Coordinates of C-alpha atoms in Angstrom, one line a residue:
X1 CA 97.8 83.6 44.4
X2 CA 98.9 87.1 45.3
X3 CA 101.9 89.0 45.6
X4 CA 103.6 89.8 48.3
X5 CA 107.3 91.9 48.3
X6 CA 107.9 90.5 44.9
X7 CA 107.6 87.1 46.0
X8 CA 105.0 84.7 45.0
X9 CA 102.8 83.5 47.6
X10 CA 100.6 80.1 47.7
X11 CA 97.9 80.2 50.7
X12 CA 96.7 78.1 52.6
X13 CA 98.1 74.6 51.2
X14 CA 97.5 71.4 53.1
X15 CA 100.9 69.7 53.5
X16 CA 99.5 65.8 53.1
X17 CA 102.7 63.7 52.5
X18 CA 106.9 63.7 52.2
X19 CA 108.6 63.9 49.1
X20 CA 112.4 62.8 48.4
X21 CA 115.2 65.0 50.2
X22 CA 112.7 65.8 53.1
X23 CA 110.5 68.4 51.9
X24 CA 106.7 68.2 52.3
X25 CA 104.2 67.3 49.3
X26 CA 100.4 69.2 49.2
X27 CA 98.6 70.8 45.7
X28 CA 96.8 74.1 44.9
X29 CA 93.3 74.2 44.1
X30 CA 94.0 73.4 40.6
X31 CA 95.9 70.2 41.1
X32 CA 99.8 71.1 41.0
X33 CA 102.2 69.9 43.2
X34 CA 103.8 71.9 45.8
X35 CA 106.9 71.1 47.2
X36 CA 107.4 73.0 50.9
X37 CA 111.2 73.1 52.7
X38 CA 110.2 74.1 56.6
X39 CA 107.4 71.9 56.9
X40 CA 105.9 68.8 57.8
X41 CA 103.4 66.4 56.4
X42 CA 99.6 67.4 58.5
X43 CA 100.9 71.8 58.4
X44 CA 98.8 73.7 56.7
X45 CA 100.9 76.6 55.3
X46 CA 101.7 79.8 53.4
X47 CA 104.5 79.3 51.0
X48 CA 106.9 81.4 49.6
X49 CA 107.5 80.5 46.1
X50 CA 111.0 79.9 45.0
X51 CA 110.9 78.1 41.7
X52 CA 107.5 77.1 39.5
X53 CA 107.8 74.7 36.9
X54 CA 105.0 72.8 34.7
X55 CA 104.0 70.2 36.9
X56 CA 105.0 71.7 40.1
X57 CA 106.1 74.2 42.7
X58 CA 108.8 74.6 45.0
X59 CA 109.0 76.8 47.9
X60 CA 109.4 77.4 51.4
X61 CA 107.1 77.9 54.2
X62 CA 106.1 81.5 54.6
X63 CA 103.7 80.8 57.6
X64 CA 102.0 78.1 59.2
X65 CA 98.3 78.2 59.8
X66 CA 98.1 75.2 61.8
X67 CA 100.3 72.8 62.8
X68 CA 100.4 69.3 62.0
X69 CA 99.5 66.7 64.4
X70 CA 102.6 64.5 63.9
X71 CA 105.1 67.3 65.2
X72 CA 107.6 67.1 68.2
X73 CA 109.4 69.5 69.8
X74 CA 112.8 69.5 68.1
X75 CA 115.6 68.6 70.8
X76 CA 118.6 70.3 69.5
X77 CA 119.3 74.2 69.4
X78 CA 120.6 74.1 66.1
X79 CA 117.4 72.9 64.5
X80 CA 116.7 75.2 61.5
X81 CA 119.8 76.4 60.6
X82 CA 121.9 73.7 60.8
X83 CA 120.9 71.0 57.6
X84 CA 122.0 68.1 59.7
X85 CA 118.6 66.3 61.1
X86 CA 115.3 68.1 59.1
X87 CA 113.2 65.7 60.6
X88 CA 113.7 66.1 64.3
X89 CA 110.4 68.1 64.4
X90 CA 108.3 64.9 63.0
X91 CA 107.4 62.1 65.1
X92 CA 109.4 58.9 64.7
X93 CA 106.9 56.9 63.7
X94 CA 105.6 59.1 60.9
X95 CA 109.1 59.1 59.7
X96 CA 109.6 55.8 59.3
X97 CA 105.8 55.4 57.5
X98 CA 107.2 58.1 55.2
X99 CA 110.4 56.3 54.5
X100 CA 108.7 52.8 53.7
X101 CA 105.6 55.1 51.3
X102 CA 108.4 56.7 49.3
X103 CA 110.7 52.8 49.1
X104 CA 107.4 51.2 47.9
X105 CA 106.1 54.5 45.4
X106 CA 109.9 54.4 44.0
X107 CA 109.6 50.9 43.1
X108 CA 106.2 50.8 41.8
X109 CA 106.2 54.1 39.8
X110 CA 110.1 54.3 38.7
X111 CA 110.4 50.3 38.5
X112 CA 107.3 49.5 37.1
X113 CA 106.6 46.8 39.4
X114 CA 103.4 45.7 40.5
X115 CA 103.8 42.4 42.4
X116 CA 106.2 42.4 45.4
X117 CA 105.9 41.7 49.3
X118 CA 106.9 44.7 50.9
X119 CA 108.0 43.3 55.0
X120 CA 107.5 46.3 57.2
X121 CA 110.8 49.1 57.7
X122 CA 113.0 48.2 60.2
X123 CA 113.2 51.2 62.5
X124 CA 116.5 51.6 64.5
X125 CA 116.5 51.3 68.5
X126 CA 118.7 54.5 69.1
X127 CA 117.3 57.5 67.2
X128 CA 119.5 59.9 68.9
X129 CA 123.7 59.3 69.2
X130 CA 123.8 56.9 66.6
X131 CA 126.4 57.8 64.3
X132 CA 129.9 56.4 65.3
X133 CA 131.9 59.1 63.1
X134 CA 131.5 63.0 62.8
X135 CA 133.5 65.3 61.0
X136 CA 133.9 69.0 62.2
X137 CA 135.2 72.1 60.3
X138 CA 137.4 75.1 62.0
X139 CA 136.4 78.7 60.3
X140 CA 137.5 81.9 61.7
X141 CA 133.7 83.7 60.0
X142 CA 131.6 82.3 61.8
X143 CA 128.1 81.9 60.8
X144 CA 125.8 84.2 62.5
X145 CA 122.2 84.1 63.1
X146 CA 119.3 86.4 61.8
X147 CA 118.8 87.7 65.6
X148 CA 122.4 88.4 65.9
X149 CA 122.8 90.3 62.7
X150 CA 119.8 92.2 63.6
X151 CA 120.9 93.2 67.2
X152 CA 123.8 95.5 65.9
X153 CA 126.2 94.0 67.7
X154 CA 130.0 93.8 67.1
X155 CA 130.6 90.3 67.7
X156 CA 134.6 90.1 67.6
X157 CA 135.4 86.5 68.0
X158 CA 134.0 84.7 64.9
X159 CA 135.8 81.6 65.4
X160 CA 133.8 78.3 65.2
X161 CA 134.3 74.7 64.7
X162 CA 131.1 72.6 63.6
X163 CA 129.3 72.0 60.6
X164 CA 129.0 73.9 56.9
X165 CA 126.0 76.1 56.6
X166 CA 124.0 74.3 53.7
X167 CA 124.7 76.2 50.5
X168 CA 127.8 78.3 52.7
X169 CA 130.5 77.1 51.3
X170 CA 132.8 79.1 53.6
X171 CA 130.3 79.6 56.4
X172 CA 130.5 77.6 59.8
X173 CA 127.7 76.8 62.5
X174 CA 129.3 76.9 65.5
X175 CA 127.8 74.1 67.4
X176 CA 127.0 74.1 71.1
X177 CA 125.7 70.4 70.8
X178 CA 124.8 67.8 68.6
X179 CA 122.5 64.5 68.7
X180 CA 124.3 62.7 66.7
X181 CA 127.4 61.0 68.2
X182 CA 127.1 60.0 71.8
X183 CA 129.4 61.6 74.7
X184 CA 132.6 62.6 75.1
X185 CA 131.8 64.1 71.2
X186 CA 130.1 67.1 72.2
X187 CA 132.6 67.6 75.4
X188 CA 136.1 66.9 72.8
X189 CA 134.5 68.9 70.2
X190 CA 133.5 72.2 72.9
X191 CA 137.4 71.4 74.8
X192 CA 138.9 72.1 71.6
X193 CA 137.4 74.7 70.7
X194 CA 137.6 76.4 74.3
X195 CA 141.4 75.3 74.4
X196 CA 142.2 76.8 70.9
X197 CA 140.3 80.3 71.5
X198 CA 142.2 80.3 74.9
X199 CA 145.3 79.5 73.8
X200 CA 145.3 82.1 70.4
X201 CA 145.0 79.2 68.0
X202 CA 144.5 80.2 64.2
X203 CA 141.0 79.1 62.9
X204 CA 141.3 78.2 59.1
X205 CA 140.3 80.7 56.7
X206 CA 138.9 79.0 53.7
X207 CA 138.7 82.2 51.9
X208 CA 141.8 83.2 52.1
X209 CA 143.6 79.9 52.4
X210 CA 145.0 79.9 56.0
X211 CA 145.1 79.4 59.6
X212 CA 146.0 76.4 61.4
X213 CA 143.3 74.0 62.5
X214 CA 141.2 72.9 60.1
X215 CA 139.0 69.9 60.6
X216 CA 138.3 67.8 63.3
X217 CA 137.0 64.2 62.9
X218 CA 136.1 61.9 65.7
X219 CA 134.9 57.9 65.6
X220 CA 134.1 55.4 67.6
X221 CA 133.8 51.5 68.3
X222 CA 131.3 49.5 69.8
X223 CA 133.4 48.7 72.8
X224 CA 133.9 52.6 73.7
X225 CA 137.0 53.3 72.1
X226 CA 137.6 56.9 70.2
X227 CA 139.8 57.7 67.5
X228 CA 140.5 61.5 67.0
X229 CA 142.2 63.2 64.1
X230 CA 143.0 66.6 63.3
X231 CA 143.7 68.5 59.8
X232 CA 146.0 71.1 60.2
X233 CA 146.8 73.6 57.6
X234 CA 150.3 73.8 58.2
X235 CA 152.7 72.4 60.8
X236 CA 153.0 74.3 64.2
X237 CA 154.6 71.1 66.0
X238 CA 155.4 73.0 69.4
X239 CA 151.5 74.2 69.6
X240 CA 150.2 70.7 67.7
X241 CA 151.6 68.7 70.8
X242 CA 150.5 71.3 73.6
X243 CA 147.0 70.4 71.9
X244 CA 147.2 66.7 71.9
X245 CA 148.8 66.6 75.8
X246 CA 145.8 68.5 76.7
X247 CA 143.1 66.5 74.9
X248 CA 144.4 63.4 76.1
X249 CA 144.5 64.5 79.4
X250 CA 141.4 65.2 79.1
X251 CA 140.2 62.2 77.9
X252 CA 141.7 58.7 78.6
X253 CA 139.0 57.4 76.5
X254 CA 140.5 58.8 73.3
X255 CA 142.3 55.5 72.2
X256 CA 144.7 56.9 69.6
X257 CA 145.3 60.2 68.0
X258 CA 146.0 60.8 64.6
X259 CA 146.9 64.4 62.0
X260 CA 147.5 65.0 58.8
X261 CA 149.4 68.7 57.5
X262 CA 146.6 69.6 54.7
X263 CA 147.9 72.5 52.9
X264 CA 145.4 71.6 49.2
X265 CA 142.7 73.4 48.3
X266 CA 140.1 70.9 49.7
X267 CA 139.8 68.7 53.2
X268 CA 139.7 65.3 51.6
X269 CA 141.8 63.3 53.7
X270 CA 141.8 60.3 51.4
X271 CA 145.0 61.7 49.6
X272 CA 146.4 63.0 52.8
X273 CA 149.5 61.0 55.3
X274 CA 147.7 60.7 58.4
X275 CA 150.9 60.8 60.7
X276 CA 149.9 59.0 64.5
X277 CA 150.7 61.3 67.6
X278 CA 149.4 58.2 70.2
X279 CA 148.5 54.8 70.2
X280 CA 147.9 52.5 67.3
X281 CA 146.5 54.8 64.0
X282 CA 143.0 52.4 64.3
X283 CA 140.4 50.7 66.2
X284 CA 139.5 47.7 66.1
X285 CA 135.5 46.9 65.8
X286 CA 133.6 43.3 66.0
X287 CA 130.7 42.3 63.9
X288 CA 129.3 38.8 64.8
X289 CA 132.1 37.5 65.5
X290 CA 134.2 39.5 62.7
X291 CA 137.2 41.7 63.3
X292 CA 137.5 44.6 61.2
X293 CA 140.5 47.3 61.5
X294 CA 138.9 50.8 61.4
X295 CA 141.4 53.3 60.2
X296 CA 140.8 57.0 59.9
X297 CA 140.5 56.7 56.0
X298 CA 138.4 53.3 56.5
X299 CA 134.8 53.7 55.3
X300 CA 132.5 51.6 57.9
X301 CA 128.7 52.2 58.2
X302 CA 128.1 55.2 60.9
X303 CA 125.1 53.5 62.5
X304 CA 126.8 50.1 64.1
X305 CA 123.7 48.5 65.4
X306 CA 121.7 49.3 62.2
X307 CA 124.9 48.4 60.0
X308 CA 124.8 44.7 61.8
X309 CA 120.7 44.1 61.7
X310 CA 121.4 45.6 57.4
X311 CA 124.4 42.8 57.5
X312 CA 122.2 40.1 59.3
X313 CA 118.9 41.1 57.0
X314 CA 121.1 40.6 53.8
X315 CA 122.7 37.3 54.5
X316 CA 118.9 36.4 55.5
X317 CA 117.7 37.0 52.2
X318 CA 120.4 35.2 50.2
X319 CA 119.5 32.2 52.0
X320 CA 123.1 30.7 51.5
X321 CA 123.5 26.8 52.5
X322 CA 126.8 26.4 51.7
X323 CA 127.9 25.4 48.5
X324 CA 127.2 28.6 46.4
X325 CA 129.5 31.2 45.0
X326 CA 128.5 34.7 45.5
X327 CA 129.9 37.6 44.1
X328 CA 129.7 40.6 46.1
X329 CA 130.3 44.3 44.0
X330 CA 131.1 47.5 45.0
X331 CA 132.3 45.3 48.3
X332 CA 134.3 48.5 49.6
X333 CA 135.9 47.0 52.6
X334 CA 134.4 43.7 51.9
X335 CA 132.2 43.9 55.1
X336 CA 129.4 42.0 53.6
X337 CA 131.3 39.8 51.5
X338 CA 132.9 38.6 54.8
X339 CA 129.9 38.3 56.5
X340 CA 128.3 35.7 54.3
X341 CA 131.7 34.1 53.3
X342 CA 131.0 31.8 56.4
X343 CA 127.9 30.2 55.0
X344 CA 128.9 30.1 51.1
X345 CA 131.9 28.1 49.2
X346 CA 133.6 31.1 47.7
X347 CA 133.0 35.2 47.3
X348 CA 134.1 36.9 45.4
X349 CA 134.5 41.1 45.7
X350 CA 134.9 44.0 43.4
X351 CA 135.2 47.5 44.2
X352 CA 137.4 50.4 42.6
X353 CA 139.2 51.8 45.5
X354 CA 142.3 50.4 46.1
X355 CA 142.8 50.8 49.5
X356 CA 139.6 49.6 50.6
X357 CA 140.1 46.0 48.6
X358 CA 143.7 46.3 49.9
X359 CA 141.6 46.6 53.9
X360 CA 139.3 43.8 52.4
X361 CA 142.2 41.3 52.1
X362 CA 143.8 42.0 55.2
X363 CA 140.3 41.7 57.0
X364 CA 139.5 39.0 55.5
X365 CA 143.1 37.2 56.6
X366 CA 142.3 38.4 59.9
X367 CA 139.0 36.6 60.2
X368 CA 141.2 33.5 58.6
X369 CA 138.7 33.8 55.4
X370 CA 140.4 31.9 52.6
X371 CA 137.4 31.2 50.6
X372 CA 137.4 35.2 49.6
X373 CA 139.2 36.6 46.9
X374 CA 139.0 40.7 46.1
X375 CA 139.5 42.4 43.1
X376 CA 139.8 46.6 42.3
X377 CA 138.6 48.2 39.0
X378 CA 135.7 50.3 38.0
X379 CA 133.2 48.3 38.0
X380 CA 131.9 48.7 34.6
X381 CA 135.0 48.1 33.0
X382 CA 136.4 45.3 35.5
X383 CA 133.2 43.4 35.5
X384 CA 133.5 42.2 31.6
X385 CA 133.0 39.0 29.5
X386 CA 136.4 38.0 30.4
X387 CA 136.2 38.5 34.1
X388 CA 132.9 36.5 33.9
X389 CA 134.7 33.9 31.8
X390 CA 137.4 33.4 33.8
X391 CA 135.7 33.0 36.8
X392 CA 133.1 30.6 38.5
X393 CA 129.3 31.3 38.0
X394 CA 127.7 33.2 40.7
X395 CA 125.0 30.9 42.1
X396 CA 124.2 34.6 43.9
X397 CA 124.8 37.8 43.6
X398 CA 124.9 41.1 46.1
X399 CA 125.2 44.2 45.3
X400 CA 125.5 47.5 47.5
X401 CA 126.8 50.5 44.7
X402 CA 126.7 54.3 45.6
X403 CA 123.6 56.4 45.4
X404 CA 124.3 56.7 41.9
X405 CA 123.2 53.4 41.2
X406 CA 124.7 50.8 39.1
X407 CA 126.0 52.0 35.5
X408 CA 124.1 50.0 32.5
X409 CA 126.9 48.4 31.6
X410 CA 126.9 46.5 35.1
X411 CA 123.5 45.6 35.0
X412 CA 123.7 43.8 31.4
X413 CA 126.7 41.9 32.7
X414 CA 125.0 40.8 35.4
X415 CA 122.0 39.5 33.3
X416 CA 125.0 37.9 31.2
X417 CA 126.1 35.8 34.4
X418 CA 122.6 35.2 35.0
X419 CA 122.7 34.2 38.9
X420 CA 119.6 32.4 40.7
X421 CA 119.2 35.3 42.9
X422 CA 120.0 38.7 43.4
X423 CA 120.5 40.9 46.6
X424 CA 120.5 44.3 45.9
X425 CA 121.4 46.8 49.1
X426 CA 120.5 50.5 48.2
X427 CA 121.0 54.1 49.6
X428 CA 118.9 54.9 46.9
X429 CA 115.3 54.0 46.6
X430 CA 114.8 55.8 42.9
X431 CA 118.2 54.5 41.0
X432 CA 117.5 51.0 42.8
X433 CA 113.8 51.1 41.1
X434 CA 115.9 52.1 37.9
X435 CA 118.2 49.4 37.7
X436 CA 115.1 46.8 38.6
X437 CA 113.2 47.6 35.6
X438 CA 116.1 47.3 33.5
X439 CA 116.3 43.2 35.3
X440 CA 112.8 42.6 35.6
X441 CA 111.9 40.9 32.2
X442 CA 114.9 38.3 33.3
X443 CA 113.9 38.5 37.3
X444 CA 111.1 38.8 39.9
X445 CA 111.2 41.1 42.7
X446 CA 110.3 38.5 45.4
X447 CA 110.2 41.4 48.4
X448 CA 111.8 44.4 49.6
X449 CA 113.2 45.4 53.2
X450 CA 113.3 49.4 54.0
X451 CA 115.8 49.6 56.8
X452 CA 116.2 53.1 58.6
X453 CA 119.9 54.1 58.9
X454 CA 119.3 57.7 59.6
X455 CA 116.8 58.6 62.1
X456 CA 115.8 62.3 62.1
X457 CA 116.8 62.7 58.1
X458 CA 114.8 61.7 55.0
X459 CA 117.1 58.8 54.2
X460 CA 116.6 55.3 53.9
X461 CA 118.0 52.2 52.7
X462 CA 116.3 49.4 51.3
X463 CA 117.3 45.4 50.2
X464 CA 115.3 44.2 47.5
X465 CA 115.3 40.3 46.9
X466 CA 115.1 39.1 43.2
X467 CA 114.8 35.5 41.9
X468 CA 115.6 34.2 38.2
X469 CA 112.3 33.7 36.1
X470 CA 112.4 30.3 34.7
X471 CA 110.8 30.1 31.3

């Protein structure tokens, strides 16, 4: 080690492996761990040290020596600054070897599981413009770059719209493209802006609390139909309406158009009356035969083709004939609950947001389900001895909770109703492997699934089968 402007500096570290959130894994000499943001697995790097703890070291890359043989040439401008895609500089199928590594260490080394069939990651077909929702942010202080603080320059029009700065809080990228949502996104996203700066439009200043545009959202269905809605600080209805006319103008293939006034402190729009300027205030979107109605407040899984092969992969895995009941928690919008409701006798659903169980009935009547029934709580307090005891035994059970994980309290119920088999979807390799050991004396991990949602990011999501141990 030596010092350098104050800074701790590690040389010459071979990179060998990812770790969770992205970052790349090597060691010193003497065996600790070192954590490196900036770089990718096969770099061999100088890092800057930002924090050192007992058992290892995180830092940033200072300088790389030589470059790993699994890089690509990242295809989008913004790569660097903007926190969006980290891994667009490693090769796709290094990515997805990572991914599956980190599913199989989580379970092995967190769950303390030894003997499981671990089936090869599914890898999505579209690893650029795959997302089907993105949400912008208007900002009159523009983010600038190290090169353009460094010129000197007086740069007078610091209006953006694009995507927080990670760890800005009040900072915005402005983005001049992004390969995430497929076209028209980037050419609604540029018009506005272009149409707003022309036209004198405020840019919300979240310092200070005002402006008028504030956030811009955009989705998508299958069928290429687009829902756009604005937030708007306040209510300018004469400018508001000059806005929409042009956008839609623009753009016949903007099905409806949709705004909410958001004067509160934050841009949650889940509190928020979203107010419809043109046609219906949702899309409609077709799984397998399923119709679901897509609102702007509806939660629906941003990769649609990954999303149906996740849905497809899960009902494969419960292995339903027919005549079982299934409970389905933390159903939000009872997607999969509907999706194996036609091969099972009856589902049931929990989840603790209202309006999404409220979205689940009305889906569900749409798809003329009747063997579904949905119930809202939070889920360690709804899912008791009495909810179990006045209802019918699972014969299977699927579960698909938040990264979080499932509280304790869920998982002992479960082991109460004791299903035959268990399905549990995660977003989260480690609080998955978690909740499995606290199951594993009552239930065998038969195999696991990684399926990649997320090209171009660290994130994964993994089904895990478990069968009933019969003593």
């Amino acid at each position: 080690m030596r010092k350098k402007q104050k800074n701790t500096v590690l040389e010459n570290i071979k990179l060998v492996s990812a770790g969770a959130k992205g970052v790349a894994v090597g060691k010193t000499e003497e065996g600790k761990t070192v954590l490196v943001s900036g770089a990718v697995p096969g770099d061999v790097v100088n890092v800057r040290v930002k924090k050192s703890k007992s058992k290892y070291v995180e830092g940033e890359a200072l300088e790389i020596l030589e470059k790993s043989p699994f890089r690509t040439e990242p295809k989008c401008i913004h790569f660097g600054v903007c926190g969006g895609c980290k891994w667009q500089n490693l090769s796709y199928e290094k990515q997805l070897e990572f991914k599956q590594e980190e599913v199989y260490n989580h379970i092995k080394r967190i769950g303390g599981i030894e003997d499981f069939k671990t089936l090869p990651i599914l890898g999505s077909e579209e690893q650029y413009f795959y997302r089907n929702k993105m949400e912008f942010s208007f900002s009159n202080a523009r983010w600038l770059t190290f090169d353009e603080v460094s010129s000197g320059e007086d740069f007078g029009d610091k209006n953006a719209l694009g995507f927080h700065i990670p760890g800005m809080w009040s900072k915005i990228l402005d983005l001049k493209e992004c390969w995430l949502q497929e076209e028209p996104s980037n050419a609604i996203r540029l018009a506005v802006k272009n149409y707003a700066v022309e036209n004198g439009l405020e840019f919300f200043d979240v310092k200070n609390q005002e402006g008028f545009l504030r956030t811009l959202m955009m989705r998508q269905n299958s069928k290429g139909e687009w829902m756009v809605l604005f937030q708007l600080f306040r209510e300018e209805k004469e400018q508001r309406e000059q806005l929409f006319d042009f956008l839609l103008n623009q753009f016949p293939q903007i099905k409806t158009l949709v705004f909410a006034i958001n004067s509160k402190p934050n841009d949650s729009i889940y509190d928020q009356d979203v107010q419809t300027y043109f046609g219906e205030g949702f899309l409609m979107e077709e799984m397998d035969g399923l119709k679901f109605k897509i609102g702007p407040k509806s939660f629906f899984q941003t990769n649609y083709k990954q999303a149906l092969n996740l849905y497809r992969k899960t009902l494969e895995f419960a292995n339903l004939k027919g005549d079982e009941v299934v409970y389905d928690l933390y159903t939000g919008t009872g997607t999969i609950a509907q999706y194996v409701a036609r091969n099972a006798k009856q589902v049931i659903g929990i989840e603790s947001v209202q309006e999404a169980i409220d979205a689940a009935k009305e889906h569900a009547e749409l798809n003329g389900l009747t063997n579904c029934s949905f119930y809202c709580g939070d889920m360690k307090d709804i899912f008791n001895d009495e909810f179990l005891a006045s209802h019918p035994k699972a014969d299977v059970l699927i579960t698909d909770p938040p990264r979080d994980g499932m509280h304790q309290k869920v998982v002992e119920q479960i082991l109460k109703l004791s299903p035959e088999k268990i399905v549990y979807v995660s977003c989260n390799s480690a609080t998955q492997a978690r909740d499995l050991a606290m199951m594993k004396d009552q239930y065998q991990l038969v195999k696991i699934l990684p399926v990649d949602m997320f090209p171009q990011t660290h994130h994964v999501e993994n089904i895990a089968l478990l069968v009933k141990i019969v003593k």
